[in-house]
Coordinates of C-alpha atoms in Angstrom, one line a residue:
M1 CA 0.0 0.0 0.0
I2 CA 1.5 3.4 -1.1
R3 CA 0.5 6.5 0.7
T4 CA 1.0 10.1 -0.6
A5 CA 2.7 12.8 1.4
A6 CA -0.7 14.5 1.9
A7 CA -2.1 11.3 3.3
R8 CA 0.8 11.1 5.7
V9 CA 0.2 14.6 6.9
R10 CA -3.4 13.7 7.6
E11 CA -2.4 10.5 9.5
P12 CA -1.7 12.2 12.9
R13 CA -5.2 13.7 12.7
R14 CA -6.6 10.2 12.1
I15 CA -4.7 8.9 15.1
R16 CA -6.4 11.7 17.2
A17 CA -9.8 10.8 15.6
R18 CA -9.3 7.2 16.7
A19 CA -8.3 8.3 20.2
L20 CA -11.5 10.5 20.4
A21 CA -13.6 7.6 19.3
L22 CA -12.2 5.4 22.0
A23 CA -12.7 8.2 24.6
L24 CA -16.3 8.5 23.5
L25 CA -16.9 4.8 24.3
L26 CA -15.3 5.1 27.7
V27 CA -17.4 8.2 28.5
W28 CA -20.5 6.4 27.2
A29 CA -19.8 3.3 29.2
S30 CA -19.7 5.3 32.4
G31 CA -23.2 6.6 31.4
A32 CA -26.4 6.1 33.3
R33 CA -25.6 4.7 36.7
A34 CA -22.2 6.4 36.8
A35 CA -23.8 9.9 36.8
P36 CA -22.4 10.7 40.2
G37 CA -19.2 9.0 39.3
V38 CA -16.8 11.8 40.3
R39 CA -18.1 11.8 43.9
S40 CA -18.1 8.0 44.2
L41 CA -14.6 7.7 42.8
L42 CA -13.2 10.2 45.3
E43 CA -14.8 8.5 48.3
P44 CA -14.4 4.7 47.9
G45 CA -14.8 4.0 51.6
S46 CA -18.2 5.8 52.0
R47 CA -21.6 4.9 50.7
A48 CA -24.1 7.0 48.6
A49 CA -26.5 9.1 50.7
P50 CA -28.5 11.8 48.8
G51 CA -28.6 15.0 50.7
L52 CA -25.7 14.1 53.0
G53 CA -23.0 13.6 50.4
G54 CA -22.1 10.2 51.7
D55 CA -22.6 8.0 54.8
P56 CA -20.1 5.3 55.7
F57 CA -22.4 3.9 58.4
R58 CA -24.9 2.6 55.7
S59 CA -24.8 -1.1 55.3
P60 CA -25.7 -3.4 52.3
L61 CA -26.9 -5.9 54.9
R62 CA -29.6 -3.5 56.1
D63 CA -30.9 -2.7 52.6
E64 CA -29.4 0.8 52.8
C65 CA -27.1 0.5 49.8
G66 CA -26.0 -1.9 47.1
W67 CA -27.9 -4.4 44.9
W68 CA -30.1 -5.7 47.6
S69 CA -31.5 -2.3 48.2
E70 CA -32.2 -1.4 44.6
P71 CA -35.7 -2.9 44.2
G72 CA -36.8 -0.8 47.2
F73 CA -38.4 -3.6 49.2
A74 CA -37.4 -2.0 52.5
A75 CA -39.8 0.9 51.8
G76 CA -42.9 -1.3 51.9
P77 CA -45.9 -1.3 49.4
E78 CA -46.0 2.0 47.6
V79 CA -46.2 3.8 44.2
R80 CA -43.2 6.1 43.5
L81 CA -42.3 8.5 40.8
Q82 CA -38.6 9.3 40.8
S83 CA -36.6 11.6 38.6
F84 CA -32.9 12.6 38.7
A85 CA -30.5 14.5 36.5
S86 CA -26.7 14.9 36.6
E87 CA -23.9 16.8 35.0
P88 CA -20.5 15.6 36.1
L89 CA -17.3 17.7 36.2
T90 CA -16.7 19.5 32.9
S91 CA -13.9 21.6 31.5
R92 CA -15.6 23.9 29.0
A93 CA -13.0 26.6 29.3
T94 CA -10.2 24.3 27.9
R95 CA -9.6 22.7 24.5
G96 CA -9.6 19.2 26.2
G97 CA -13.0 19.7 27.9
G98 CA -16.5 18.4 27.4
S99 CA -19.7 17.7 29.3
L100 CA -22.0 14.8 29.9
R101 CA -25.6 15.2 31.1
F102 CA -27.8 12.3 32.2
G103 CA -31.3 12.2 33.4
E104 CA -33.9 9.5 34.2
T105 CA -37.6 9.4 35.1
S106 CA -39.1 6.2 36.5
W107 CA -42.3 4.8 38.0
R108 CA -42.0 2.1 40.6
L109 CA -44.7 -0.1 42.2
L110 CA -44.0 -2.1 45.3
G111 CA -46.4 -4.7 46.6
A112 CA -46.5 -7.6 49.1
T113 CA -48.4 -10.8 49.4
R114 CA -47.9 -14.4 50.7
V115 CA -47.2 -17.6 48.7
A116 CA -47.5 -21.0 50.5
G117 CA -47.5 -19.1 53.8
R118 CA -44.3 -17.2 53.0
P119 CA -44.0 -13.5 52.7
L120 CA -43.4 -12.4 49.0
A121 CA -42.4 -8.8 48.0
L122 CA -42.8 -7.7 44.4
A123 CA -41.4 -4.7 42.6
G124 CA -41.9 -3.4 39.1
Q125 CA -40.3 -0.3 37.5
L126 CA -40.6 1.5 34.2
S127 CA -37.7 3.8 33.4
A128 CA -36.7 6.2 30.6
P129 CA -33.0 7.2 30.7
R130 CA -31.6 9.9 28.5
W131 CA -28.2 11.5 28.0
T132 CA -26.4 14.1 25.9
G133 CA -22.8 15.2 25.8
T134 CA -19.7 16.4 24.0
L135 CA -16.1 15.5 24.3
A136 CA -13.5 17.8 22.8
A137 CA -9.7 17.1 22.4
A138 CA -6.9 17.5 19.9
G139 CA -8.8 19.8 17.7
G140 CA -12.0 17.7 17.3
E141 CA -15.3 17.3 19.0
L142 CA -17.6 14.4 19.6
R143 CA -21.3 15.0 20.1
F144 CA -23.6 12.2 21.2
S145 CA -27.0 11.6 22.7
G146 CA -29.2 8.7 23.5
A147 CA -32.6 7.8 25.0
G148 CA -34.4 4.6 25.7
S149 CA -36.8 2.8 28.1
R150 CA -36.8 -0.4 30.1
A151 CA -39.1 -2.3 32.3
E152 CA -37.7 -4.3 35.2
A153 CA -39.1 -6.5 37.9
G154 CA -37.9 -7.9 41.2
L155 CA -39.1 -10.3 43.9
R156 CA -38.0 -11.3 47.3
V157 CA -39.2 -14.4 49.3
N158 CA -38.6 -14.4 53.0
D159 CA -38.4 -17.4 55.3
L160 CA -37.6 -20.0 52.7
L161 CA -35.9 -21.6 55.7
P162 CA -35.5 -20.1 59.2
G163 CA -33.5 -16.9 58.5
L164 CA -33.1 -17.5 54.8
S165 CA -34.3 -15.1 52.1
A166 CA -33.9 -15.1 48.3
Q167 CA -34.1 -12.2 45.8
A168 CA -34.1 -11.9 42.0
A169 CA -34.3 -8.9 39.7
G170 CA -34.0 -8.4 36.0
P171 CA -35.3 -6.7 32.8
L172 CA -38.7 -7.6 31.3
W173 CA -38.1 -5.6 28.1
I174 CA -35.6 -3.1 26.9
E175 CA -35.6 -0.4 24.1
G176 CA -32.7 1.7 22.8
G177 CA -30.4 3.2 25.5
G178 CA -32.3 1.4 28.3
R179 CA -29.9 -1.5 27.8
Q180 CA -27.2 0.5 29.4
A181 CA -28.3 0.1 33.0
A182 CA -30.3 -3.1 32.9
S183 CA -28.9 -6.2 34.5
L184 CA -29.9 -9.6 35.8
G185 CA -29.2 -10.6 39.4
A186 CA -30.0 -13.2 42.0
G187 CA -29.0 -13.6 45.7
L188 CA -29.4 -15.4 49.0
R189 CA -29.4 -13.8 52.5
Y190 CA -29.0 -15.7 55.8
R191 CA -29.8 -14.0 59.0
P192 CA -30.5 -16.6 61.7
R193 CA -29.9 -14.2 64.6
T194 CA -29.7 -10.5 65.2
W195 CA -26.0 -10.7 65.7
L196 CA -25.2 -12.5 62.4
A197 CA -26.0 -11.8 58.8
A198 CA -24.5 -12.9 55.5
Q199 CA -25.5 -12.6 51.9
A200 CA -24.3 -13.6 48.4
S201 CA -25.3 -12.1 45.1
W202 CA -24.6 -12.7 41.4
Q203 CA -25.2 -10.0 38.6
A204 CA -24.7 -10.1 34.9
A205 CA -25.0 -7.2 32.4
R206 CA -24.6 -6.8 28.7
M207 CA -24.0 -3.6 26.7
P208 CA -24.1 -4.7 23.0
E209 CA -25.9 -1.8 21.3
A210 CA -24.4 0.8 19.0
L211 CA -24.2 4.5 19.7
T212 CA -24.5 7.0 16.9
S213 CA -22.6 10.2 17.0
D214 CA -20.5 12.5 14.8
L215 CA -16.8 13.3 14.6
Y216 CA -15.5 16.4 12.7
G217 CA -19.1 16.6 11.3
E218 CA -19.0 13.0 9.9
P219 CA -21.3 10.2 11.1
L220 CA -19.8 7.8 13.7
A221 CA -21.2 4.6 15.1
A222 CA -19.6 2.9 18.1
S223 CA -20.4 -0.2 20.2
L224 CA -19.0 -1.1 23.6
N225 CA -19.0 -4.9 23.0
L226 CA -19.1 -5.7 26.7
R227 CA -20.4 -8.4 29.0
S228 CA -19.8 -8.4 32.7
E229 CA -20.4 -10.8 35.5
Q230 CA -20.1 -10.0 39.2
R231 CA -20.1 -12.2 42.4
R232 CA -20.2 -10.6 45.8
L233 CA -20.3 -11.7 49.4
D234 CA -21.2 -9.5 52.5
A235 CA -21.1 -10.5 56.1
R236 CA -21.8 -8.7 59.4
L237 CA -21.0 -10.1 62.9
V238 CA -21.8 -8.4 66.2
V239 CA -19.0 -9.6 68.4
R240 CA -20.5 -8.1 71.5
P241 CA -22.9 -5.3 72.3
G242 CA -21.5 -2.1 70.9
L243 CA -18.9 -3.8 68.6
A244 CA -19.7 -5.1 65.0
L245 CA -17.5 -6.3 62.2
E246 CA -18.4 -6.1 58.6
S247 CA -16.7 -7.3 55.4
S248 CA -17.4 -7.3 51.6
V249 CA -15.7 -9.2 48.8
A250 CA -16.6 -8.7 45.1
R251 CA -15.1 -10.1 41.9
T252 CA -16.1 -9.1 38.3
R253 CA -15.2 -10.5 34.9
Y254 CA -15.4 -8.6 31.7
A255 CA -15.5 -10.2 28.2
P256 CA -16.7 -9.4 24.7
N257 CA -20.4 -9.8 24.3
A258 CA -20.2 -11.1 20.7
A259 CA -17.6 -12.0 18.0
R260 CA -16.2 -9.2 15.8
T261 CA -18.4 -8.2 12.8
P262 CA -17.6 -6.4 9.5
A263 CA -20.1 -3.7 10.3
L264 CA -18.7 -0.2 9.6
R265 CA -18.6 1.0 13.1
Y266 CA -16.1 1.3 16.0
E267 CA -16.1 -1.5 18.5
V268 CA -14.2 -2.2 21.7
M269 CA -13.6 -5.9 22.7
P270 CA -12.4 -5.7 26.3
A271 CA -11.5 -8.6 28.6
G272 CA -10.3 -8.7 32.2
T273 CA -11.2 -8.7 35.8
S274 CA -11.8 -6.3 38.7
R275 CA -11.9 -6.9 42.5
M276 CA -13.0 -5.2 45.7
D277 CA -12.1 -6.1 49.3
Q278 CA -13.5 -4.2 52.3
A279 CA -13.4 -4.6 56.0
S280 CA -15.0 -2.4 58.7
A281 CA -15.2 -2.2 62.5
E282 CA -18.0 -0.2 64.2
A283 CA -17.9 0.5 67.9
G284 CA -20.2 2.3 70.3
L285 CA -18.5 5.0 72.4
G286 CA -21.3 6.0 74.6
R287 CA -24.9 7.0 74.4
G288 CA -25.7 8.0 70.8
L289 CA -22.1 8.1 69.7
E290 CA -20.5 5.5 67.4
A291 CA -17.1 5.3 65.6
L292 CA -16.2 3.4 62.5
A293 CA -12.9 2.4 60.8
R294 CA -12.9 1.0 57.3
W295 CA -10.2 -0.4 54.9
T296 CA -10.9 -0.7 51.2
R297 CA -8.8 -2.1 48.4
S298 CA -9.9 -2.4 44.8
G299 CA -8.3 -2.8 41.4
F300 CA -8.6 -4.1 37.8
E301 CA -6.6 -5.8 35.0
L302 CA -7.9 -5.2 31.5
A303 CA -6.7 -5.8 27.9
G304 CA -8.6 -5.6 24.6
D305 CA -8.8 -4.6 20.9
A306 CA -10.3 -1.5 19.2
L307 CA -11.9 -2.4 15.8
W308 CA -13.4 -0.6 12.8
G309 CA -15.3 -2.7 10.3
G310 CA -14.0 -5.8 11.9
E311 CA -10.3 -4.8 11.5
R312 CA -8.2 -3.9 14.5
F313 CA -6.7 -0.5 14.6
G314 CA -5.9 -0.2 18.3
Q315 CA -4.8 -2.6 21.1
L316 CA -4.7 -2.2 24.8
N317 CA -1.9 -4.6 25.7
Y318 CA -2.5 -4.2 29.4
A319 CA -4.1 -1.8 31.9
D320 CA -4.1 -2.3 35.6
A321 CA -4.8 -0.1 38.6
T322 CA -5.0 -0.5 42.4
L323 CA -6.6 1.7 45.0
E324 CA -6.3 1.6 48.8
S325 CA -8.4 3.6 51.2
R326 CA -8.5 4.1 54.9
L327 CA -11.5 5.8 56.5
V328 CA -12.5 6.8 60.0
A329 CA -15.9 8.2 61.0
L330 CA -18.0 9.4 63.9
E331 CA -21.7 9.5 64.2
A332 CA -23.7 11.3 66.9
R333 CA -27.5 10.9 67.4
T334 CA -29.5 13.4 69.3
R335 CA -32.5 12.8 71.5
R336 CA -34.8 14.6 69.0
G337 CA -33.9 12.1 66.2
G338 CA -31.1 14.0 64.6
R339 CA -27.7 12.8 63.3
W340 CA -24.3 14.4 63.1
L341 CA -21.7 12.8 60.9
L342 CA -18.0 13.4 60.5
D343 CA -15.6 11.3 58.5
A344 CA -12.1 11.5 57.0
E345 CA -10.5 9.4 54.3
R346 CA -7.0 8.9 52.8
V347 CA -6.7 7.2 49.4
R348 CA -3.7 6.1 47.3
A349 CA -4.1 4.8 43.7
R350 CA -1.7 3.7 41.0
A351 CA -2.2 2.8 37.3
R352 CA -0.2 1.8 34.3
A353 CA -1.1 0.8 30.7
R354 CA 0.4 0.1 27.3
F355 CA -1.4 0.7 24.0
V356 CA -0.9 0.7 20.2
L357 CA -3.0 3.0 18.0
E358 CA -2.9 3.0 14.2
S359 CA -3.9 5.9 12.0
W360 CA -5.6 3.8 9.3
P361 CA -8.2 1.3 10.6
F362 CA -9.5 0.0 7.3
T363 CA -6.8 -2.5 6.3
S364 CA -5.5 -5.9 7.3
T365 CA -2.8 -6.6 9.9
L366 CA -0.3 -7.3 7.1
V367 CA -0.8 -4.0 5.4
D368 CA -0.8 -2.2 8.8
L369 CA 2.8 -3.1 9.3
L370 CA 3.7 -0.4 6.7
G371 CA 1.3 2.2 8.2
L372 CA 1.7 4.9 10.8
R373 CA 1.1 3.9 14.4
R374 CA 1.9 5.1 17.9
I375 CA 2.9 3.0 20.8
G376 CA 2.5 4.4 24.3
R377 CA 2.9 3.7 28.0
L378 CA 1.0 5.4 30.8
N379 CA 2.1 5.6 34.4
A380 CA 0.1 7.5 37.0
E381 CA -0.3 7.7 40.8
V382 CA -2.4 9.9 42.9
E383 CA -3.0 10.5 46.6
W384 CA -5.9 12.4 48.1
H385 CA -7.5 13.3 51.4
R386 CA -11.2 13.8 51.9
F387 CA -12.9 15.5 54.9
H388 CA -16.7 15.4 55.2
A389 CA -19.3 16.6 57.6
G390 CA -23.1 16.1 57.5
I391 CA -26.2 16.7 59.5
D392 CA -29.7 15.0 59.3
R393 CA -32.4 16.4 61.5
P394 CA -36.2 16.5 61.8
V395 CA -38.1 19.6 60.6
G396 CA -41.5 19.9 62.2
A397 CA -43.6 16.8 62.7
A398 CA -43.4 15.4 59.1
G399 CA -40.2 16.4 57.5
R400 CA -36.4 16.0 57.6
A401 CA -33.5 18.1 56.3
Q402 CA -30.0 17.1 55.3
L403 CA -26.8 19.1 54.7
G404 CA -23.4 17.8 53.8
L405 CA -20.0 19.5 53.1
A406 CA -17.0 17.8 51.6
W407 CA -13.4 18.9 50.9
Y408 CA -11.0 17.1 48.6
D409 CA -7.2 17.7 48.3
V410 CA -5.7 15.7 45.4
A411 CA -2.0 15.3 44.6
P412 CA -1.6 13.5 41.2
A413 CA 1.5 12.6 39.1
G414 CA 1.4 11.0 35.7
S415 CA 3.0 10.7 32.3
V416 CA 2.4 9.3 28.9
E417 CA 5.4 8.2 26.9
S418 CA 4.7 7.4 23.2
W419 CA 6.7 6.8 20.0
R420 CA 6.5 5.5 16.4
P421 CA 8.3 2.4 15.2
L422 CA 11.2 3.2 12.9
F423 CA 10.5 0.2 10.5
L424 CA 7.7 -2.3 10.8
V425 CA 7.7 -3.0 14.5
F426 CA 11.4 -2.3 15.1
G427 CA 13.2 0.8 16.4
R428 CA 11.8 4.1 17.8
T429 CA 11.3 7.5 16.4
D430 CA 9.3 10.6 17.2
D431 CA 9.6 10.0 21.0
R432 CA 7.3 12.1 23.1
T433 CA 6.7 12.3 26.8
D434 CA 3.6 14.2 28.1
R435 CA 3.3 14.8 31.8
L436 CA 0.3 15.7 33.8
G437 CA 0.0 19.5 33.7
F438 CA -1.0 20.0 37.4
R439 CA 0.5 18.8 40.6
R440 CA -2.4 19.5 43.0
A441 CA -6.2 20.0 42.9
Q442 CA -8.7 21.1 45.5
L443 CA -12.4 20.6 45.3
A444 CA -15.3 21.4 47.6
A445 CA -18.9 20.1 47.3
V446 CA -22.1 20.8 49.1
S447 CA -25.2 18.5 49.4
L448 CA -28.7 19.5 50.4
G449 CA -31.7 17.3 50.9
G450 CA -35.2 17.2 52.4
T451 CA -38.2 14.9 52.8
W452 CA -41.7 15.8 53.9
R453 CA -45.1 14.2 54.2
L454 CA -48.4 15.7 53.1
G455 CA -51.4 13.5 53.7
G456 CA -50.5 10.1 52.3
I457 CA -47.8 11.4 49.9
E458 CA -44.1 11.6 50.7
S459 CA -41.8 13.9 48.7
A460 CA -38.0 14.0 48.7
I461 CA -35.4 16.2 46.9
A462 CA -31.6 16.1 47.0
L463 CA -29.0 18.3 45.4
E464 CA -25.2 17.8 45.0
Q465 CA -23.0 20.5 43.6
F466 CA -19.3 21.2 43.4
V467 CA -19.0 24.8 44.5
F468 CA -15.2 25.2 44.3
A469 CA -12.4 23.7 42.3
K470 CA -8.8 24.8 41.8
A471 CA -5.8 23.2 40.1
F472 CA -2.2 24.2 40.7
S473 CA -0.3 24.0 37.5
V474 CA 3.2 22.5 37.0
P475 CA 5.6 25.4 36.2
V476 CA 6.2 25.6 32.4
N477 CA 9.7 24.8 31.2
P478 CA 10.6 27.5 28.6
A479 CA 13.2 25.1 27.1
A480 CA 10.6 22.4 26.5
P481 CA 10.2 21.7 22.8
A482 CA 6.8 22.2 21.2
S483 CA 4.9 19.1 20.0
P484 CA 5.5 18.0 16.4
S485 CA 1.9 18.8 15.5
G486 CA 2.5 22.5 16.2
D487 CA 0.1 22.5 19.2
P488 CA 2.0 23.9 22.2
A489 CA -0.1 21.7 24.5
G490 CA 0.4 18.7 22.2
A491 CA -1.0 15.4 23.4
A492 CA -0.6 16.7 26.9
G493 CA -3.6 18.9 26.4
A494 CA -5.7 15.9 25.7
F495 CA -4.2 14.0 28.6
T496 CA -4.6 16.7 31.2
G497 CA -7.9 18.2 29.9
G498 CA -6.2 21.6 29.7
A499 CA -3.4 22.0 32.2
Q500 CA -3.3 25.8 32.0
A501 CA -6.8 26.1 33.5
R502 CA -7.0 27.1 37.1
G503 CA -10.3 25.4 37.9
W504 CA -13.5 23.8 36.7
P505 CA -17.1 25.1 36.7
G506 CA -18.2 22.0 38.7
G507 CA -21.0 19.4 38.4
T508 CA -24.5 19.1 39.6
R509 CA -26.8 16.2 40.5
V510 CA -30.5 16.6 41.4
E511 CA -32.9 13.9 42.6
F512 CA -36.7 14.2 43.1
S513 CA -39.3 11.6 44.1
L514 CA -42.9 11.4 45.1
S515 CA -44.3 8.3 46.7
R516 CA -47.6 7.1 48.2
R517 CA -48.1 4.1 50.4
L518 CA -50.7 1.5 49.3

């Protein structure tokens, strides 16, 4: 295959286009349920609590968080309308920025009956997720949107045996983008005594559908060809009055959902595993005062191919990361039913990866040996500290109000080293090292929430908002050479999301629900 000089000039742009397409898939994959992903990533030892901004005292064994709580059986028979919208952190002021907005409206019906003398809880939900977004980097912009609907059902049978319960949940039908958050799951819970509880769950999810977008004004179709399967165990043991131990272990496998196809679209065929281990100790310090200490470790190992029209143009040789967190928390309860919460967390994370990206994805592997490609390695590590305070107190006779404040201090370090092979797969030329453009970042977030009852209707609203963000740039080296593309930021601009910016506008998440007991 012979390429003209003009074609070779365009090849770096093609490489960037391929990189943008892959970035789109990653953003899209984080989609629906990852709408509050920035917060959850920064506080791995805590648990989601709308209005409070996190609550480490919540437990999956009490139906307060996790898969067992998602059908909502703990609420009792009711009809609920729920809607939420989210806009994660964005960087509109920089060339490497973008935004992602997600929203969902759902109707949920909960009921209870008895079968063969055993309590049976039923749940049905109709949801309509939607999202729009842009991702800009390296002189191009991706615009994408999606909408869909899905119907899901769940059931729980109690007292199969003394202390044994079973739960199952899954989709009934799916349309369009509704596939993104739908999954099938089953689990068993054993609670023979008040001082002992254990549960196991299995979940499987598939994301095979294509996403339509545009790149440089041209149509683009992409598919995250992903299938995941997770197994999780949770246990809680009350050693003595005032002292409880809790642990969780989860393992997830990722694999392609289907074999490669000649369809003219981008596809990612990932494979790998992820893991999570967590241990907690909760102790009572006195009347209404409790303390908690938690250790969390998680990580993943991934590899995969990026395809266009069934031909590979990119390869992730390996990507692995580990994260370790240590958290301490205090909870104080007042005589009037209020709660005060204070927690602090220290997190360390490391990641590395190696990738190959070709500029011309339409040819066979043999022809690609003569084409332009870049090989790269990424190394990164980050440490951050989080401090959080929250209050939950009654308001009047039929309402509650929540307030949470969180502060994050992040110290990252990272670099991407890349080069082109000199001939075929041998030698090196056009070496480039791009380092993270900031050495420290500080963020602050506020959370507000409230619930109130009027007649037989209960309403709830929660808001999370980043109100402050600042990045401390790495001093610019005047002697540093400009990138070969002529862009002073070069690939570093894409890697850092605009290192010269001093801050971000922030992100917002709003939840609203109305429910009526049956």
